[in-house]
PDB file of C-alpha atoms and ligand atoms in Angstrom:
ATOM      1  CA  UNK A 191      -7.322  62.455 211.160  1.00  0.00           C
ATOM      2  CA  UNK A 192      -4.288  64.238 212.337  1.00  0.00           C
ATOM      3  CA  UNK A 193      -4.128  68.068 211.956  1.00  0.00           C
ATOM      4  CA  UNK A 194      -0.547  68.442 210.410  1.00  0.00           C
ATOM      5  CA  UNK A 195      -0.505  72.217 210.438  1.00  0.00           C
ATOM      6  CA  UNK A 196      -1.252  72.296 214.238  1.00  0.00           C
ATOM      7  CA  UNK A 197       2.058  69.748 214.169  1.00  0.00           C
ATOM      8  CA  UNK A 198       4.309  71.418 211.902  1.00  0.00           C
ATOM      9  CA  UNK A 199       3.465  74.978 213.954  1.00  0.00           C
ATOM     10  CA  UNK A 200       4.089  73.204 217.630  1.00  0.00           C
ATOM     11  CA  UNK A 201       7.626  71.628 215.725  1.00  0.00           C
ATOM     12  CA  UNK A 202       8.787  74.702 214.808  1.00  0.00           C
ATOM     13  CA  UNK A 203       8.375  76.436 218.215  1.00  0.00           C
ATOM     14  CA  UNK A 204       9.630  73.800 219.916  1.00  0.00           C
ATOM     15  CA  UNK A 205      13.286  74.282 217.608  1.00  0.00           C
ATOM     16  CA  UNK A 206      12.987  78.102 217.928  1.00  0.00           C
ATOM     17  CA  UNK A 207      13.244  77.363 221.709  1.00  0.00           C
ATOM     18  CA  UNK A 208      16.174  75.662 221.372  1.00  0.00           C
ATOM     19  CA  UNK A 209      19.257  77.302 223.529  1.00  0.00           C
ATOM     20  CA  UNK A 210      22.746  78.417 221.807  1.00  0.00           C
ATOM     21  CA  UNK A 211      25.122  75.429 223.057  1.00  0.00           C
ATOM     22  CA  UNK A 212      27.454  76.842 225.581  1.00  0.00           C
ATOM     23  CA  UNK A 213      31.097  76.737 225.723  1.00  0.00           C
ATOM     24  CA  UNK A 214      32.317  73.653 228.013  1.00  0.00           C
ATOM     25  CA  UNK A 215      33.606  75.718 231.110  1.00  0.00           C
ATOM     26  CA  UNK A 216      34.716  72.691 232.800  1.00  0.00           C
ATOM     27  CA  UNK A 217      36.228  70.569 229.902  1.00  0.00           C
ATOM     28  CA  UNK A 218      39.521  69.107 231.109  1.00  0.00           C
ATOM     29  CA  UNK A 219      41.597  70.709 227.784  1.00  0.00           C
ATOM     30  CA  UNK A 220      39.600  74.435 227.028  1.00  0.00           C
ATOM     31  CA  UNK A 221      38.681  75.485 230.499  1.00  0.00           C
ATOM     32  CA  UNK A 222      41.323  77.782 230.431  1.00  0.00           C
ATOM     33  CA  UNK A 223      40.413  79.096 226.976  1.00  0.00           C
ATOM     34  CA  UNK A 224      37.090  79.687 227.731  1.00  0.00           C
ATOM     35  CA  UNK A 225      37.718  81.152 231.132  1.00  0.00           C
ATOM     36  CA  UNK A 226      40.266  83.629 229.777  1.00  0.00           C
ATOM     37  CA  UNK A 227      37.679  84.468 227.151  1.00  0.00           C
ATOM     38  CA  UNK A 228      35.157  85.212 230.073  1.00  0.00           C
ATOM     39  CA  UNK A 229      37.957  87.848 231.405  1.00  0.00           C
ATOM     40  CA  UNK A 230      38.017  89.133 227.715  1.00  0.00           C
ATOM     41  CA  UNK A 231      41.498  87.941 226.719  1.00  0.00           C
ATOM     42  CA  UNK A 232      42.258  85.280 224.053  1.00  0.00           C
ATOM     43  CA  UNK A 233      44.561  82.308 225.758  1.00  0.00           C
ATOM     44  CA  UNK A 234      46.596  79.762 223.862  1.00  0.00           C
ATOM     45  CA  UNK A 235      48.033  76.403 224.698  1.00  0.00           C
ATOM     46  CA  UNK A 236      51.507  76.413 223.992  1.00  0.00           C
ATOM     47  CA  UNK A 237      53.942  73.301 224.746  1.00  0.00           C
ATOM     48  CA  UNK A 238      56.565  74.178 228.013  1.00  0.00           C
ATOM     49  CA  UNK A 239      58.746  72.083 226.274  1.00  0.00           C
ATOM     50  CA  UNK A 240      58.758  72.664 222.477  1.00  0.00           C
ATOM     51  CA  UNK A 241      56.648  76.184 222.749  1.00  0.00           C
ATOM     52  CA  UNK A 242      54.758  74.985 219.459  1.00  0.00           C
ATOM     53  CA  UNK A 243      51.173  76.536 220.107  1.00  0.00           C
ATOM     54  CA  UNK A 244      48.351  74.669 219.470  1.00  0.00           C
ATOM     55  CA  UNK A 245      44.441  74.805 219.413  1.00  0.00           C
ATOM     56  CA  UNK A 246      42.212  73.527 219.803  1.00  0.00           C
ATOM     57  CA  UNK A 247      43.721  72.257 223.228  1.00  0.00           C
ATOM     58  CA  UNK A 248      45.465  69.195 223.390  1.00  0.00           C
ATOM     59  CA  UNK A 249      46.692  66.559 226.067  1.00  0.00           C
ATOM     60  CA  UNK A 250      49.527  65.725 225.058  1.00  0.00           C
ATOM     61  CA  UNK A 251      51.886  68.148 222.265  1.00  0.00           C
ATOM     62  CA  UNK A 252      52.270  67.013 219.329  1.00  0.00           C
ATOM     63  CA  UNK A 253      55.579  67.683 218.105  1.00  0.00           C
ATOM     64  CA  UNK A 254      57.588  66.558 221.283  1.00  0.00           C
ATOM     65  CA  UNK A 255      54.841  64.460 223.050  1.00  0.00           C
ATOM     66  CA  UNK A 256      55.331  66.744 226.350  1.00  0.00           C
ATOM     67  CA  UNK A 257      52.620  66.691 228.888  1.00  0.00           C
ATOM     68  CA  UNK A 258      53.799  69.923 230.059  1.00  0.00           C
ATOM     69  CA  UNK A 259      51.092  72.349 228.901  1.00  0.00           C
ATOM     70  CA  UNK A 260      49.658  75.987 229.842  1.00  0.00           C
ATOM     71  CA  UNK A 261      48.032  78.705 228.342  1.00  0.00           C
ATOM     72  CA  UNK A 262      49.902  82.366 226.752  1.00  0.00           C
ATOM     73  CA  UNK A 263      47.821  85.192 226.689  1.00  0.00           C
ATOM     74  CA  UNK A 264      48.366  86.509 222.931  1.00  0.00           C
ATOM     75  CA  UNK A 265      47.005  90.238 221.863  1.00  0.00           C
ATOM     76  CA  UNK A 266      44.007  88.594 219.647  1.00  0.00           C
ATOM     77  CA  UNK A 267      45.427  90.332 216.681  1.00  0.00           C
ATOM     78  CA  UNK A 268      45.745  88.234 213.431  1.00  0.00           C
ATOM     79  CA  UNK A 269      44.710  87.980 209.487  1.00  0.00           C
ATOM     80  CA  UNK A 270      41.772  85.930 207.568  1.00  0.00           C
ATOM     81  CA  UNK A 271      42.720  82.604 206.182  1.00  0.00           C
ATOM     82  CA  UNK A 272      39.281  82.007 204.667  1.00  0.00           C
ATOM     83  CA  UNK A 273      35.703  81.955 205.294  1.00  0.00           C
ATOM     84  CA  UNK A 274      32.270  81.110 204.052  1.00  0.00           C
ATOM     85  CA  UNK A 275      29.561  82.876 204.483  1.00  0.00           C
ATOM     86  CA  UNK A 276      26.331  80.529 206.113  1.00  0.00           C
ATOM     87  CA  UNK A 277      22.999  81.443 204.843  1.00  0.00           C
ATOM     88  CA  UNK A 278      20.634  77.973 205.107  1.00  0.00           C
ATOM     89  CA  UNK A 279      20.913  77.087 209.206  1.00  0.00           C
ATOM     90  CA  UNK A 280      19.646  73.561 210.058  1.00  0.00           C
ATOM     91  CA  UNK A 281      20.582  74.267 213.448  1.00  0.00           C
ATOM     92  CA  UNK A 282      17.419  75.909 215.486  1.00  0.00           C
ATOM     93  CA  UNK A 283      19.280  78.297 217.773  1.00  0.00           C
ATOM     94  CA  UNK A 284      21.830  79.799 214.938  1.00  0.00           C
ATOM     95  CA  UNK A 285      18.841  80.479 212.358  1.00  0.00           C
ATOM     96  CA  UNK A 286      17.765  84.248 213.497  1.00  0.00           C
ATOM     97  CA  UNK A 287      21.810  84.557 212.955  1.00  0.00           C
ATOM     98  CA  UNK A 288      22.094  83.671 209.099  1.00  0.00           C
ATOM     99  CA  UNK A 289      23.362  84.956 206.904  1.00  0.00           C
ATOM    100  CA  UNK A 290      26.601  84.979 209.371  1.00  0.00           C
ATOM    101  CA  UNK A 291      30.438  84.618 208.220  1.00  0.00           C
ATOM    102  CA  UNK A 292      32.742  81.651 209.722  1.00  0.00           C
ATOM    103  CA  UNK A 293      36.297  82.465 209.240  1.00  0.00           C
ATOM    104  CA  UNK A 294      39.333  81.346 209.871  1.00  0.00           C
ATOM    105  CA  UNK A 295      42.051  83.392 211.774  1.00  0.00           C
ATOM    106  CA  UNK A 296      45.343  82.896 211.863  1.00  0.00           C
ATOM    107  CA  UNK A 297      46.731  84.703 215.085  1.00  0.00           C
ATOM    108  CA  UNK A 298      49.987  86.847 214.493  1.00  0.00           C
ATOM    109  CA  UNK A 299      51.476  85.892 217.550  1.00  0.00           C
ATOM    110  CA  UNK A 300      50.666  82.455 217.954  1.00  0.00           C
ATOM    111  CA  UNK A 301      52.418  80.496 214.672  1.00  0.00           C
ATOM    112  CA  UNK A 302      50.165  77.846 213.582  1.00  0.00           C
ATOM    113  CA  UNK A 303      47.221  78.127 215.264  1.00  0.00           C
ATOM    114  CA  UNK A 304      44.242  79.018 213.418  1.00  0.00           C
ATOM    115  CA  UNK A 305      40.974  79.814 215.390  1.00  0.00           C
ATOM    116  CA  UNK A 306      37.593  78.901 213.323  1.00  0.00           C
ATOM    117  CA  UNK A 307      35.101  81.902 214.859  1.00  0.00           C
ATOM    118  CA  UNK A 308      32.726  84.222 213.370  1.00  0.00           C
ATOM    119  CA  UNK A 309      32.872  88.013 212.168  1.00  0.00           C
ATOM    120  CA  UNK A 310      29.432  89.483 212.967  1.00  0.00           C
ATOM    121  CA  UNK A 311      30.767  93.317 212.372  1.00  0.00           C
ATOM    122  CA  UNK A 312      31.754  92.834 209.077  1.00  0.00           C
ATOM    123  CA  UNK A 313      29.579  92.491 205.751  1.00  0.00           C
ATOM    124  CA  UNK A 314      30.213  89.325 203.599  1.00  0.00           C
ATOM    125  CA  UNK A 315      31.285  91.634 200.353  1.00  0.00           C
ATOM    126  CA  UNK A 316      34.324  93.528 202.744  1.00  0.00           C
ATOM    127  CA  UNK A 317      35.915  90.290 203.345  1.00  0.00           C
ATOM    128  CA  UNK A 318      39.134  89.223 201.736  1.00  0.00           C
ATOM    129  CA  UNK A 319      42.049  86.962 202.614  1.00  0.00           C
ATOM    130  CA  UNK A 320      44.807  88.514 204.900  1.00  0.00           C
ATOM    131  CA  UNK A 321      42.043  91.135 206.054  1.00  0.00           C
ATOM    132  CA  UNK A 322      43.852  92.164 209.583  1.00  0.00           C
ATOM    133  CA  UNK A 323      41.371  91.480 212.226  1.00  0.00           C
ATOM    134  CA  UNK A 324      41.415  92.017 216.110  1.00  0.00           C
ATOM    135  CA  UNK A 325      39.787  89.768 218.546  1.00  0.00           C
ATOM    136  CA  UNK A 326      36.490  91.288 220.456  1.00  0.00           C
ATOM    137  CA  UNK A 327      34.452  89.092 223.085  1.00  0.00           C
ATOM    138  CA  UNK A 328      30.607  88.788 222.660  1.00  0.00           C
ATOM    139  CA  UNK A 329      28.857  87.884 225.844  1.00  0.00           C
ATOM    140  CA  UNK A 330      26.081  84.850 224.571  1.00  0.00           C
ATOM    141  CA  UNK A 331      25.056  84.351 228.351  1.00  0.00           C
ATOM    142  CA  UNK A 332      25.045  86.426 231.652  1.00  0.00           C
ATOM    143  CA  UNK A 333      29.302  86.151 232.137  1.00  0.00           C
ATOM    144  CA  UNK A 334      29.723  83.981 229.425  1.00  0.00           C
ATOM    145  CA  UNK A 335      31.933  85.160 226.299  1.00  0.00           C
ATOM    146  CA  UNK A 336      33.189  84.016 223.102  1.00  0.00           C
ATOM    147  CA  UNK A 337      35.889  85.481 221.002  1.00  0.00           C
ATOM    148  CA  UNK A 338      34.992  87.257 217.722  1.00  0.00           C
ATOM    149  CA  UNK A 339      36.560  89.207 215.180  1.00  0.00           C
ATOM    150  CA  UNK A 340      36.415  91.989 213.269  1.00  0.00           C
ATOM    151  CA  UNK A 341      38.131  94.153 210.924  1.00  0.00           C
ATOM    152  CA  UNK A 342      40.625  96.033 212.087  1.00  0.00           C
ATOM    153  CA  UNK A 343      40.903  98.603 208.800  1.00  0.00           C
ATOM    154  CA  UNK A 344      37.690 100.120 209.889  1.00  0.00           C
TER     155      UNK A 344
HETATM  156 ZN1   ZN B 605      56.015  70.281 222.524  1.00  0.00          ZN
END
């Protein structure tokens, strides 16, 4: 007869082993995104052509269908859209994280573009829509960053 506690236990170590995904350093579109992130600054593609931002990274723009596209440094500096706040984590590695806020940014100088990241300095009762924020970097591997935010009223 099986012993389903001995399974249930050896399940549930196996998920808790489970590594945070890591950003795609070598995708075609959000290299540069995530290797300006590494170098703590926040990069966005913006059309040569048009000069419409966008993210997340495209191949070809949008608005003018121009292939030419690079990456503007912006200061990181922007206001909530919305958020929820995540408290029941099906995903193994994000479960010692809950509860944890997702958010939506939209970046003051970047028109458009809204970045869906996380707030992990700021309580779920102090946020509010058009909450000025400022982007900060947390390293989730040895050199490897991800932007954040966080309030900037504190
Ligand atoms: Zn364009």
């Amino acid at each position: 007869m099986p012993n389903d506690t001995t399974n249930a236990k050896a399940t549930k170590t196996e998920r808790n082993s489970t590594p945070i995904p890591m950003p795609d350093q070598n995708d075609r579109l959000s290299a540069p995104f995530w290797r300006a992130a590494n170098s703590r600054r926040l990069a966005i593609q913006r059309c040569d052509n048009c000069r419409e931002f966008h993210h997340p990274p495209v191949g070809l723009c949008p608005h003018c269908l121009s292939d030419k596209l690079s990456f503007t440094e912006v200061s990181g500096r922007g206001q909530v859209y919305s958020w929820a706040i995540v408290r029941n984590q099906r995903i193994a590695a994000f479960a010692d994280k809950v509860p944890y806020i997702v958010a939506t940014i939209e970046l003051n100088d970047a028109p458009g573009v809204s970045l869906l990241s996380n707030m992990p300095g700021t309580a779920a009762d102090q946020m509010r829509h058009d909450m000025p924020v400022n982007v900060v970097f947390q390293e989730i591997a040895e050199g490897v960053f991800i932007p954040q935010f966080e309030s900037a009223e504190a």
